[in-house]
Short mmCIF file of C-alpha atoms in Angstrom, two decimals:
data_model
loop_
_atom_site.label_atom_id
_atom_site.label_comp_id
_atom_site.label_asym_id
_atom_site.label_seq_id
_atom_site.Cartn_x
_atom_site.Cartn_y
_atom_site.Cartn_z
CA UNK Q 1 36.59 -8.67 -76.77
CA UNK Q 2 33.97 -11.58 -77.73
CA UNK Q 3 30.81 -11.93 -75.77
CA UNK Q 4 30.01 -15.62 -75.59
CA UNK Q 5 26.55 -16.87 -74.41
CA UNK Q 6 25.03 -19.99 -72.98
CA UNK Q 7 27.99 -21.47 -71.09
CA UNK Q 8 26.48 -23.92 -68.90
CA UNK Q 9 28.19 -25.86 -65.91
CA UNK Q 10 26.80 -28.08 -63.42
CA UNK Q 11 27.04 -26.13 -59.62
CA UNK Q 12 28.70 -29.06 -58.34
CA UNK Q 13 32.01 -28.07 -60.23
CA UNK Q 14 31.65 -25.01 -61.57
CA UNK Q 15 35.71 -24.42 -61.76
CA UNK Q 16 37.27 -21.64 -63.51
CA UNK Q 17 39.27 -24.49 -66.22
CA UNK Q 18 36.15 -26.27 -67.08
CA UNK Q 19 34.45 -22.70 -67.65
CA UNK Q 20 37.47 -22.02 -69.65
CA UNK Q 21 37.82 -25.38 -71.74
CA UNK Q 22 33.94 -24.83 -72.42
CA UNK Q 23 34.62 -21.44 -73.71
CA UNK Q 24 37.34 -22.50 -75.94
CA UNK Q 25 35.13 -25.53 -77.15
CA UNK Q 26 32.05 -23.05 -78.22
CA UNK Q 27 34.84 -20.46 -79.88
CA UNK Q 28 36.58 -23.81 -82.01
CA UNK Q 29 40.18 -22.45 -79.99
CA UNK Q 30 42.75 -23.56 -77.98
CA UNK Q 31 42.10 -22.99 -74.03
CA UNK Q 32 45.68 -21.23 -74.07
CA UNK Q 33 44.50 -18.80 -76.62
CA UNK Q 34 41.96 -17.29 -74.15
CA UNK Q 35 43.67 -13.77 -72.50
CA UNK Q 36 41.11 -12.80 -70.23
CA UNK Q 37 37.64 -13.66 -69.06
CA UNK Q 38 35.24 -11.25 -67.48
CA UNK Q 39 31.62 -12.42 -66.24
CA UNK Q 40 28.68 -10.64 -67.90
CA UNK Q 41 25.82 -12.44 -66.75
CA UNK Q 42 25.38 -15.56 -64.54
CA UNK Q 43 22.03 -17.28 -63.77
CA UNK Q 44 20.55 -20.86 -62.65
CA UNK Q 45 18.67 -23.34 -64.47
CA UNK Q 46 17.09 -25.20 -61.95
CA UNK Q 47 14.47 -26.62 -64.18
CA UNK Q 48 15.86 -30.41 -63.59
CA UNK Q 49 16.37 -30.35 -59.90
CA UNK Q 50 18.89 -33.26 -60.32
CA UNK Q 51 21.04 -31.26 -62.68
CA UNK Q 52 20.83 -27.84 -61.81
CA UNK Q 53 23.06 -25.55 -63.89
CA UNK Q 54 24.76 -22.46 -63.91
CA UNK Q 55 24.71 -20.07 -67.14
CA UNK Q 56 27.07 -17.95 -67.70
CA UNK Q 57 27.65 -15.07 -70.42
CA UNK Q 58 31.20 -13.93 -70.43
CA UNK Q 59 33.39 -11.25 -72.21
CA UNK Q 60 36.84 -12.99 -73.52
CA UNK Q 61 39.93 -11.54 -74.78
CA UNK Q 62 41.44 -13.73 -77.43
CA UNK Q 63 44.09 -13.79 -80.21
CA UNK Q 64 42.98 -13.27 -83.64
CA UNK Q 65 39.99 -11.72 -82.50
CA UNK Q 66 38.43 -10.82 -86.06
CA UNK Q 67 39.06 -14.18 -87.50
CA UNK Q 68 37.35 -15.82 -84.68
CA UNK Q 69 34.20 -13.67 -85.39
CA UNK Q 70 34.20 -14.50 -88.81
CA UNK Q 71 34.12 -18.18 -88.86
CA UNK Q 72 31.06 -18.14 -85.90
CA UNK Q 73 27.79 -17.58 -86.86
CA UNK Q 74 26.17 -18.35 -83.58
CA UNK Q 75 24.03 -15.95 -82.07
CA UNK Q 76 25.62 -17.07 -78.61
CA UNK Q 77 29.09 -15.35 -80.24
CA UNK Q 78 29.39 -11.57 -81.20
CA UNK Q 79 31.96 -8.67 -80.66
CA UNK Q 80 31.35 -7.37 -77.20
CA UNK Q 81 29.24 -4.14 -77.80
CA UNK Q 82 30.18 -0.72 -76.58
CA UNK Q 83 27.78 -0.18 -73.55
CA UNK Q 84 29.08 2.72 -71.94
CA UNK Q 85 26.71 5.45 -70.58
CA UNK Q 86 27.00 8.91 -71.83
CA UNK Q 87 25.49 11.77 -69.54
CA UNK Q 88 24.22 14.98 -72.55
CA UNK Q 89 26.13 17.91 -72.46
CA UNK Q 90 23.85 20.97 -71.28
CA UNK Q 91 24.20 23.74 -69.07
CA UNK Q 92 25.05 23.79 -65.42
CA UNK Q 93 22.23 25.57 -63.40
CA UNK Q 94 20.77 25.37 -59.70
CA UNK Q 95 18.99 22.36 -58.78
CA UNK Q 96 17.33 21.58 -55.72
CA UNK Q 97 16.34 17.76 -54.98
CA UNK Q 98 13.50 16.57 -52.41
CA UNK Q 99 14.39 13.14 -51.08
CA UNK Q 100 17.33 11.51 -50.78
CA UNK Q 101 16.02 7.84 -51.75
CA UNK Q 102 17.41 6.36 -54.87
CA UNK Q 103 15.66 8.35 -57.60
CA UNK Q 104 16.94 11.74 -55.78
CA UNK Q 105 20.48 10.40 -54.38
CA UNK Q 106 21.46 9.23 -58.48
CA UNK Q 107 20.06 12.26 -59.88
CA UNK Q 108 22.16 14.04 -57.01
CA UNK Q 109 25.41 11.81 -57.79
CA UNK Q 110 25.14 12.21 -61.92
CA UNK Q 111 24.63 15.82 -61.56
CA UNK Q 112 27.32 16.25 -59.32
CA UNK Q 113 29.36 14.09 -61.34
CA UNK Q 114 29.03 16.38 -64.29
CA UNK Q 115 29.49 19.71 -62.56
CA UNK Q 116 26.59 20.67 -60.90
CA UNK Q 117 25.94 21.42 -57.34
CA UNK Q 118 22.70 20.42 -55.90
CA UNK Q 119 20.99 21.24 -52.88
CA UNK Q 120 19.44 17.82 -51.36
CA UNK Q 121 16.82 18.38 -48.48
CA UNK Q 122 15.82 14.97 -46.99
CA UNK Q 123 12.57 15.18 -44.13
CA UNK Q 124 14.21 12.55 -42.36
CA UNK Q 125 18.03 11.35 -40.88
CA UNK Q 126 20.95 10.69 -42.22
CA UNK Q 127 21.29 6.96 -42.64
CA UNK Q 128 23.31 6.06 -39.54
CA UNK Q 129 21.08 8.26 -37.22
CA UNK Q 130 17.81 6.91 -38.94
CA UNK Q 131 19.09 3.30 -38.65
CA UNK Q 132 18.96 4.31 -34.51
CA UNK Q 133 15.78 5.79 -34.72
CA UNK Q 134 14.27 2.92 -36.87
CA UNK Q 135 15.81 0.18 -34.12
CA UNK Q 136 14.49 2.14 -31.19
CA UNK Q 137 10.89 2.05 -32.99
CA UNK Q 138 11.16 -1.89 -33.38
CA UNK Q 139 12.05 -2.27 -29.71
CA UNK Q 140 9.37 0.53 -28.00
CA UNK Q 141 6.77 1.38 -30.53
CA UNK Q 142 7.86 5.11 -30.27
CA UNK Q 143 7.82 6.23 -34.26
CA UNK Q 144 9.35 9.47 -35.51
CA UNK Q 145 7.01 10.47 -38.29
CA UNK Q 146 9.71 11.94 -40.46
CA UNK Q 147 12.43 9.36 -39.97
CA UNK Q 148 11.27 5.88 -40.08
CA UNK Q 149 11.42 2.74 -42.38
CA UNK Q 150 9.64 4.86 -45.19
CA UNK Q 151 11.70 8.35 -44.34
CA UNK Q 152 14.73 9.23 -44.24
CA UNK Q 153 18.51 8.86 -46.15
CA UNK Q 154 18.18 6.40 -48.80
CA UNK Q 155 14.40 6.03 -48.78
CA UNK Q 156 12.25 2.83 -48.15
CA UNK Q 157 14.53 0.74 -49.90
CA UNK Q 158 17.17 0.91 -47.02
CA UNK Q 159 14.91 -1.26 -45.05
CA UNK Q 160 14.25 -4.14 -47.65
CA UNK Q 161 16.13 -6.62 -49.35
CA UNK Q 162 18.12 -4.23 -51.46
CA UNK Q 163 16.75 -6.09 -54.86
CA UNK Q 164 18.24 -4.64 -57.65
CA UNK Q 165 16.76 -6.78 -60.39
CA UNK Q 166 13.75 -5.28 -63.08
CA UNK Q 167 12.52 -6.14 -66.30
CA UNK Q 168 13.26 -2.78 -67.69
CA UNK Q 169 14.94 -2.18 -71.20
CA UNK Q 170 17.97 -0.23 -70.89
CA UNK Q 171 18.94 0.84 -74.21
CA UNK Q 172 20.73 3.97 -72.77
CA UNK Q 173 22.64 1.76 -70.07
CA UNK Q 174 21.38 3.75 -67.21
CA UNK Q 175 20.92 0.33 -65.31
CA UNK Q 176 24.70 -0.31 -65.58
CA UNK Q 177 25.70 3.16 -64.64
CA UNK Q 178 23.42 2.86 -61.60
CA UNK Q 179 25.56 -0.85 -60.85
CA UNK Q 180 28.52 0.78 -61.16
CA UNK Q 181 27.77 3.71 -58.93
CA UNK Q 182 26.59 1.60 -56.27
CA UNK Q 183 30.08 -0.79 -56.69
CA UNK Q 184 32.00 2.63 -56.45
CA UNK Q 185 30.24 3.12 -53.11
CA UNK Q 186 30.99 -0.31 -51.63
CA UNK Q 187 28.66 -2.61 -52.98
CA UNK Q 188 29.34 -6.16 -53.81
CA UNK Q 189 30.70 -6.34 -57.32
CA UNK Q 190 28.72 -9.24 -58.17
CA UNK Q 191 25.93 -7.19 -58.50
CA UNK Q 192 27.54 -6.28 -62.31
CA UNK Q 193 26.42 -9.64 -63.60
CA UNK Q 194 23.99 -11.85 -61.21
CA UNK Q 195 20.60 -12.39 -62.84
CA UNK Q 196 18.99 -11.35 -59.55
CA UNK Q 197 21.57 -9.13 -57.76
CA UNK Q 198 20.56 -7.63 -54.13
CA UNK Q 199 22.58 -5.58 -51.74
CA UNK Q 200 20.90 -6.31 -48.49
CA UNK Q 201 19.99 -3.70 -45.81
CA UNK Q 202 23.06 -3.94 -43.62
CA UNK Q 203 25.51 -3.25 -46.74
CA UNK Q 204 23.24 -0.80 -48.41
CA UNK Q 205 23.31 1.53 -45.24
CA UNK Q 206 27.12 1.84 -45.90
CA UNK Q 207 26.97 2.19 -49.68
CA UNK Q 208 24.23 4.92 -48.88
CA UNK Q 209 26.77 6.73 -46.55
CA UNK Q 210 29.58 6.41 -48.92
CA UNK Q 211 27.33 7.99 -51.67
CA UNK Q 212 26.65 10.91 -49.71
CA UNK Q 213 30.26 11.33 -49.02
CA UNK Q 214 30.85 11.47 -52.81
CA UNK Q 215 28.26 13.40 -53.45
CA UNK Q 216 29.58 16.37 -51.14
CA UNK Q 217 33.12 15.80 -52.04
CA UNK Q 218 31.90 16.43 -55.80
CA UNK Q 219 29.92 19.93 -54.74
CA UNK Q 220 26.55 18.44 -53.29
CA UNK Q 221 24.88 19.87 -50.55
CA UNK Q 222 22.61 17.89 -47.92
CA UNK Q 223 19.93 19.38 -45.51
CA UNK Q 224 18.45 16.75 -43.33
CA UNK Q 225 15.33 16.81 -41.00
CA UNK Q 226 14.14 19.04 -43.86
CA UNK Q 227 10.58 19.10 -45.12
CA UNK Q 228 9.15 20.64 -48.04
CA UNK Q 229 6.04 22.39 -47.04
CA UNK Q 230 5.40 25.02 -49.87
CA UNK Q 231 6.11 25.74 -53.53
CA UNK Q 232 5.61 29.61 -54.63
CA UNK Q 233 4.58 29.86 -58.32
CA UNK Q 234 4.76 32.89 -60.84
CA UNK Q 235 3.01 32.60 -64.04
CA UNK Q 236 3.06 28.73 -64.30
CA UNK Q 237 6.67 28.77 -63.14
CA UNK Q 238 8.35 27.63 -60.09
CA UNK Q 239 10.06 30.56 -58.35
CA UNK Q 240 10.84 29.48 -54.53
CA UNK Q 241 9.95 26.62 -52.22
CA UNK Q 242 9.37 26.76 -48.46
CA UNK Q 243 11.13 24.25 -45.94
CA UNK Q 244 9.82 23.33 -42.68
CA UNK Q 245 7.35 25.92 -42.64
CA UNK Q 246 9.76 28.60 -42.54
CA UNK Q 247 12.85 28.85 -44.63
CA UNK Q 248 12.37 30.15 -48.25
CA UNK Q 249 14.89 28.91 -51.07
CA UNK Q 250 14.97 30.40 -54.41
CA UNK Q 251 14.77 27.72 -57.01
CA UNK Q 252 13.92 27.14 -60.69
CA UNK Q 253 14.66 23.63 -60.89
CA UNK Q 254 12.79 21.27 -58.69
CA UNK Q 255 13.42 17.39 -58.57
CA UNK Q 256 10.37 15.62 -56.95
CA UNK Q 257 11.78 12.24 -55.81
CA UNK Q 258 9.65 12.27 -52.68
CA UNK Q 259 8.96 8.79 -52.10
CA UNK Q 260 5.64 6.81 -52.18
CA UNK Q 261 4.59 7.48 -48.57
CA UNK Q 262 4.74 11.12 -48.85
CA UNK Q 263 1.17 11.74 -48.30
CA UNK Q 264 1.23 15.25 -46.43
CA UNK Q 265 3.59 16.58 -49.40
CA UNK Q 266 1.08 15.00 -52.25
CA UNK Q 267 -1.74 16.75 -50.51
CA UNK Q 268 0.12 20.29 -50.68
CA UNK Q 269 0.85 19.57 -54.21
CA UNK Q 270 -2.41 19.10 -55.28
CA UNK Q 271 -3.50 21.97 -53.53
CA UNK Q 272 -1.22 23.72 -55.22
CA UNK Q 273 -2.79 22.58 -58.58
CA UNK Q 274 -0.28 20.29 -59.62
CA UNK Q 275 -1.54 17.93 -61.82
CA UNK Q 276 -1.81 14.69 -59.99
CA UNK Q 277 -4.05 11.53 -61.06
CA UNK Q 278 -5.02 8.55 -58.87
CA UNK Q 279 -3.43 5.06 -59.97
CA UNK Q 280 -3.85 1.36 -59.43
CA UNK Q 281 -1.39 -0.28 -56.98
CA UNK Q 282 -1.89 -3.34 -54.66
CA UNK Q 283 -2.45 -4.37 -51.16
CA UNK Q 284 -2.50 -7.49 -49.17
CA UNK Q 285 -0.32 -9.51 -46.48
CA UNK Q 286 3.17 -10.56 -45.63
CA UNK Q 287 3.64 -14.26 -45.58
CA UNK Q 288 6.28 -16.50 -43.76
CA UNK Q 289 7.60 -20.22 -44.65
CA UNK Q 290 10.87 -21.84 -43.34
CA UNK Q 291 13.61 -20.85 -45.86
CA UNK Q 292 14.63 -24.71 -46.05
CA UNK Q 293 11.12 -25.52 -47.37
CA UNK Q 294 11.23 -23.28 -50.49
CA UNK Q 295 15.20 -23.76 -50.88
CA UNK Q 296 14.26 -27.80 -51.17
CA UNK Q 297 11.24 -26.66 -53.52
CA UNK Q 298 13.03 -24.80 -55.88
CA UNK Q 299 16.39 -26.57 -55.97
CA UNK Q 300 15.88 -30.00 -54.35
CA UNK Q 301 18.74 -31.92 -52.43
CA UNK Q 302 21.24 -29.41 -53.88
CA UNK Q 303 19.98 -26.39 -52.42
CA UNK Q 304 22.85 -26.26 -49.88
CA UNK Q 305 25.41 -25.56 -53.07
CA UNK Q 306 23.48 -22.36 -53.56
CA UNK Q 307 22.31 -19.19 -52.06
CA UNK Q 308 18.75 -19.32 -50.35
CA UNK Q 309 15.88 -19.53 -53.22
CA UNK Q 310 13.39 -16.85 -54.30
CA UNK Q 311 10.35 -17.42 -55.74
CA UNK Q 312 7.94 -15.32 -58.08
CA UNK Q 313 4.26 -16.35 -58.17
CA UNK Q 314 1.24 -14.61 -59.83
CA UNK Q 315 -2.01 -16.00 -60.01
CA UNK Q 316 -5.64 -14.41 -61.71
CA UNK Q 317 -8.50 -15.16 -58.95
CA UNK Q 318 -12.03 -15.82 -60.06
CA UNK Q 319 -13.09 -12.57 -59.41
CA UNK Q 320 -10.50 -11.36 -62.39
CA UNK Q 321 -8.29 -9.46 -59.91
CA UNK Q 322 -4.45 -10.18 -59.99
CA UNK Q 323 -2.69 -12.02 -57.18
CA UNK Q 324 1.00 -12.10 -56.80
CA UNK Q 325 4.28 -12.18 -54.62
CA UNK Q 326 6.20 -8.71 -54.41
CA UNK Q 327 8.87 -7.97 -52.97
CA UNK Q 328 10.30 -11.53 -52.07
CA UNK Q 329 12.96 -11.93 -49.03
CA UNK Q 330 14.99 -14.94 -49.08
CA UNK Q 331 16.21 -15.40 -45.41
CA UNK Q 332 14.89 -12.14 -44.02
CA UNK Q 333 12.54 -10.54 -41.59
CA UNK Q 334 9.03 -8.76 -41.66
CA UNK Q 335 9.31 -5.46 -40.44
CA UNK Q 336 6.77 -2.93 -38.85
CA UNK Q 337 7.12 -0.24 -42.09
CA UNK Q 338 4.85 2.62 -40.36
CA UNK Q 339 5.48 6.33 -41.21
CA UNK Q 340 2.16 7.52 -39.12
CA UNK Q 341 1.04 7.19 -35.81
CA UNK Q 342 -1.65 5.37 -35.09
CA UNK Q 343 -1.45 3.61 -38.82
CA UNK Q 344 0.42 0.76 -39.13
CA UNK Q 345 2.27 -1.08 -42.47
CA UNK Q 346 4.44 -3.92 -42.89
CA UNK Q 347 7.46 -4.68 -45.10
CA UNK Q 348 10.28 -7.21 -45.98
CA UNK Q 349 13.87 -6.93 -45.09
CA UNK Q 350 17.03 -9.26 -45.66
CA UNK Q 351 20.58 -8.52 -45.09
CA UNK Q 352 23.26 -9.28 -47.30
CA UNK Q 353 23.72 -12.80 -46.06
CA UNK Q 354 20.00 -13.71 -45.93
CA UNK Q 355 20.51 -15.48 -42.75
CA UNK Q 356 17.25 -15.80 -40.97
CA UNK Q 357 15.57 -18.96 -40.84
CA UNK Q 358 12.43 -17.82 -42.64
CA UNK Q 359 11.44 -16.71 -46.36
CA UNK Q 360 8.64 -14.08 -46.33
CA UNK Q 361 7.30 -12.27 -49.06
CA UNK Q 362 4.02 -9.63 -49.70
CA UNK Q 363 1.39 -11.47 -51.56
CA UNK Q 364 -1.15 -8.69 -52.80
CA UNK Q 365 -3.96 -7.96 -54.87
CA UNK Q 366 -4.42 -5.49 -57.28
CA UNK Q 367 -6.90 -2.73 -56.86
CA UNK Q 368 -7.77 0.46 -58.88
CA UNK Q 369 -9.83 3.69 -58.72
CA UNK Q 370 -12.70 1.76 -59.35
CA UNK Q 371 -12.26 0.35 -55.67
CA UNK Q 372 -11.17 3.57 -53.82
CA UNK Q 373 -12.44 6.23 -55.85
CA UNK Q 374 -11.25 8.69 -59.11
CA UNK Q 375 -9.92 11.58 -57.11
CA UNK Q 376 -6.33 11.88 -57.21
CA UNK Q 377 -5.85 11.41 -53.09
CA UNK Q 378 -8.45 8.53 -52.61
CA UNK Q 379 -6.00 5.80 -53.27
CA UNK Q 380 -3.98 7.32 -50.03
CA UNK Q 381 -7.24 7.72 -48.12
CA UNK Q 382 -7.80 3.77 -48.79
CA UNK Q 383 -4.35 2.89 -47.54
CA UNK Q 384 -5.11 4.81 -44.48
CA UNK Q 385 -8.42 3.03 -43.87
CA UNK Q 386 -6.60 -0.30 -44.11
CA UNK Q 387 -3.65 0.67 -41.97
CA UNK Q 388 -5.94 2.21 -39.30
CA UNK Q 389 -7.79 -1.17 -38.60
CA UNK Q 390 -4.40 -2.78 -38.59
CA UNK Q 391 -3.29 -0.56 -35.84
CA UNK Q 392 -6.59 -0.98 -33.98
CA UNK Q 393 -6.88 -4.78 -34.38
CA UNK Q 394 -3.46 -5.25 -33.65
CA UNK Q 395 -3.46 -2.85 -30.72
CA UNK Q 396 -0.62 -0.99 -31.99
CA UNK Q 397 1.46 -3.88 -32.87
CA UNK Q 398 1.97 -5.83 -36.10
CA UNK Q 399 -1.46 -8.07 -36.57
CA UNK Q 400 -0.61 -11.65 -37.25
CA UNK Q 401 -2.42 -15.02 -38.13
CA UNK Q 402 -1.76 -18.59 -39.22
CA UNK Q 403 -2.81 -19.14 -42.64
CA UNK Q 404 -5.46 -22.26 -41.57
CA UNK Q 405 -7.14 -19.34 -39.02
CA UNK Q 406 -7.06 -16.95 -41.83
CA UNK Q 407 -9.07 -19.41 -43.90
CA UNK Q 408 -11.37 -20.15 -40.71
CA UNK Q 409 -12.17 -16.47 -40.06
CA UNK Q 410 -10.78 -16.93 -36.24
CA UNK Q 411 -8.20 -15.19 -34.21
CA UNK Q 412 -4.83 -17.49 -33.80
CA UNK Q 413 -3.66 -18.58 -30.46
CA UNK Q 414 -0.35 -20.20 -31.02
CA UNK Q 415 2.40 -20.70 -33.27
CA UNK Q 416 3.08 -24.34 -34.57
CA UNK Q 417 6.40 -25.34 -36.32
CA UNK Q 418 6.82 -22.10 -38.35
CA UNK Q 419 8.67 -19.76 -35.89
CA UNK Q 420 8.10 -16.18 -36.23
CA UNK Q 421 10.73 -13.55 -37.07
CA UNK Q 422 9.70 -10.03 -37.13
CA UNK Q 423 11.20 -6.70 -36.64
CA UNK Q 424 8.68 -4.62 -34.25
CA UNK Q 425 6.18 -6.14 -31.73
CA UNK Q 426 3.22 -8.54 -33.09
CA UNK Q 427 0.18 -9.65 -32.09
CA UNK Q 428 -2.61 -12.03 -32.86
CA UNK Q 429 -5.43 -10.52 -34.76
CA UNK Q 430 -8.02 -11.74 -37.56
CA UNK Q 431 -6.83 -9.98 -40.73
CA UNK Q 432 -10.40 -10.69 -42.50
CA UNK Q 433 -11.66 -7.52 -40.26
CA UNK Q 434 -8.97 -6.02 -41.86
CA UNK Q 435 -8.34 -6.26 -45.73
CA UNK Q 436 -11.69 -6.03 -47.88
CA UNK Q 437 -13.48 -9.45 -48.34
CA UNK Q 438 -12.72 -9.16 -52.27
CA UNK Q 439 -8.77 -9.12 -50.96
CA UNK Q 440 -9.28 -11.89 -48.59
CA UNK Q 441 -10.88 -13.86 -50.85
CA UNK Q 442 -8.31 -13.68 -53.77
CA UNK Q 443 -5.66 -14.08 -51.41
CA UNK Q 444 -7.16 -17.40 -49.84
CA UNK Q 445 -7.99 -18.92 -53.81
CA UNK Q 446 -4.43 -18.05 -54.90
CA UNK Q 447 -2.60 -19.43 -52.17
CA UNK Q 448 -4.34 -22.80 -52.84
CA UNK Q 449 -2.71 -22.19 -56.22
CA UNK Q 450 0.47 -21.51 -55.17
CA UNK Q 451 0.90 -24.62 -53.26
CA UNK Q 452 0.25 -26.55 -56.46
CA UNK Q 453 3.52 -24.57 -57.64
CA UNK Q 454 5.65 -24.49 -54.23
CA UNK Q 455 4.32 -27.93 -52.18
CA UNK Q 456 4.02 -26.67 -48.36
CA UNK Q 457 3.34 -22.72 -49.53
CA UNK Q 458 -0.38 -23.64 -48.31
CA UNK Q 459 0.66 -25.14 -45.02
CA UNK Q 460 -1.65 -24.55 -42.22
CA UNK Q 461 1.40 -22.61 -39.84
CA UNK Q 462 2.38 -20.26 -42.40
CA UNK Q 463 2.40 -16.85 -40.63
CA UNK Q 464 0.51 -14.08 -42.27
CA UNK Q 465 1.06 -10.08 -41.22
CA UNK Q 466 -0.91 -6.95 -42.07
CA UNK Q 467 -0.77 -4.94 -44.08
CA UNK Q 468 1.18 -4.36 -46.93
CA UNK Q 469 -0.27 -1.47 -48.30
CA UNK Q 470 3.05 0.31 -49.60
CA UNK Q 471 3.59 -1.63 -52.80
CA UNK Q 472 3.60 1.48 -54.85
CA UNK Q 473 2.75 4.99 -55.01
CA UNK Q 474 -1.33 5.55 -55.41
CA UNK Q 475 -0.71 8.31 -57.48
CA UNK Q 476 1.04 9.70 -60.32
CA UNK Q 477 2.39 13.25 -60.73
CA UNK Q 478 2.08 14.17 -64.43
CA UNK Q 479 4.98 15.03 -66.56
CA UNK Q 480 5.44 15.85 -70.27
CA UNK Q 481 8.07 14.53 -72.70
CA UNK Q 482 10.63 16.37 -70.97
CA UNK Q 483 9.86 14.94 -67.70
CA UNK Q 484 8.11 18.55 -66.27
CA UNK Q 485 4.86 18.61 -64.61
CA UNK Q 486 2.47 21.41 -65.50
CA UNK Q 487 4.71 23.82 -63.52
CA UNK Q 488 7.62 24.90 -65.34
CA UNK Q 489 10.77 23.78 -63.52
CA UNK Q 490 9.21 20.78 -61.52
CA UNK Q 491 10.21 17.45 -62.34
CA UNK Q 492 8.13 14.50 -60.86
CA UNK Q 493 10.64 11.71 -60.41
CA UNK Q 494 10.84 8.15 -59.18
CA UNK Q 495 8.23 5.55 -57.67
CA UNK Q 496 6.70 8.15 -55.22
CA UNK Q 497 5.71 10.32 -58.49
CA UNK Q 498 4.62 7.13 -60.14
CA UNK Q 499 7.36 6.39 -62.55
CA UNK Q 500 9.36 3.59 -60.66
CA UNK Q 501 8.93 0.34 -58.61
CA UNK Q 502 11.96 -0.50 -56.77
CA UNK Q 503 15.36 0.53 -55.98
CA UNK Q 504 16.91 -0.09 -59.84
CA UNK Q 505 14.23 1.68 -61.84
CA UNK Q 506 14.05 4.57 -59.23
CA UNK Q 507 17.41 5.34 -59.50
CA UNK Q 508 17.33 4.78 -63.45
CA UNK Q 509 14.73 7.37 -63.40
CA UNK Q 510 16.60 9.65 -61.45
CA UNK Q 511 19.43 9.77 -63.49
CA UNK Q 512 16.65 10.20 -66.45
CA UNK Q 513 15.59 13.42 -65.20
CA UNK Q 514 18.90 14.53 -64.61
CA UNK Q 515 19.52 14.45 -68.37
CA UNK Q 516 16.42 16.22 -68.88
CA UNK Q 517 17.72 19.15 -66.51
CA UNK Q 518 21.03 18.91 -68.18
CA UNK Q 519 19.42 19.27 -71.71
CA UNK Q 520 16.82 21.85 -70.64
#
């Protein structure tokens, strides 16, 4: 097949026949010589609002392929490369995987697919039970500390937008393998080629259930409501693990895919002398705007021809701190994402259709050990301090404030044109009394700057909610070039261990660790 890049077509036409004609013109052949067309990539060029274009990359089957390639010297025309993922040959051995988030699930899937029979332990519930537990929490405020927005089958990404885009280089085609597995398990096939693919939390729950069933059919075993409580080490080598403070399991290969909120597990590992270090992360708020406003600013009057628009914003404040949008959810909801009683954190979520009237995004400010301390667990302590204040100032509910009142340091009294869209109860509070002054100052400065890029971004009735504190893991569990910790047999993995940032990179890291286990 031949790969043809940079095929552009107006969003107002976008017909298959016109696309075929453009491909033929670029290849200097007749349209009837094209036998098959497959989309490899699709993106949007919205730099000119009055002439927005879809930009495609195709793999096409044609007559006289070698002859066509020989006469075309353009960088946009090349032989379709082999992009097949290959799992390394190795020895099958017993593996225990802690955590059924993206890292744990994909490590389990790829190992099971290659003859292993992993045991997956998950402190929370299976996804269909977890969904009911989370919905009940949003309605009543009654929290299950082991099964919530952070913990449970599917991981924290289950109650998010299901975004899959990443900037990671993928020379081994692990990302393509991740997407293929997602599609095999029920995700829409369009994720294979969209520039900014997403699944949506409603579809992702079904995908996770299908993935679990496939892993079981291939030989894997799941244990839910099962928390790792201890590890038994002899001569710097893992021998056994303890779960639920009672059951002992023999274990020589342990994948720690524990997620970024497993604070009790981090503490246990630290006390067992596993090498852990503090790392930078970011904290801030969630901001809500009308989705229609974002659509108009990003796409102009043609916005109805396109899916809800997203944005990505970055700024360096005068205090030299980075401020950026994170986990932007078009047509989404701001959700109570707490995992500990007496502490409150928020996140963003969208269904596949992105159907709500508001866009929301985290707006966060970088923090580092210089701010919270060099001890390995000081970042966790810092998160807890902010989340405890959020819980107290909001009286156990999500603390919210209009942007104008945030700037003026006063508690809001009423919403205005922007309607609040939340999962979980909320209450007006002063976010200046929760976040550090340097974070508040950085946010206010950045929002004024972002308003120059997206008109209306700094509107006085935009709704802020706090705190966004779980942007990434506050620790890194150290590992060597073979992905093993200082204790032989322990493989730190995914976002919680500090090696990923989102669903796709976590899944890829799970596959990467599975490869090393096979080769070891």
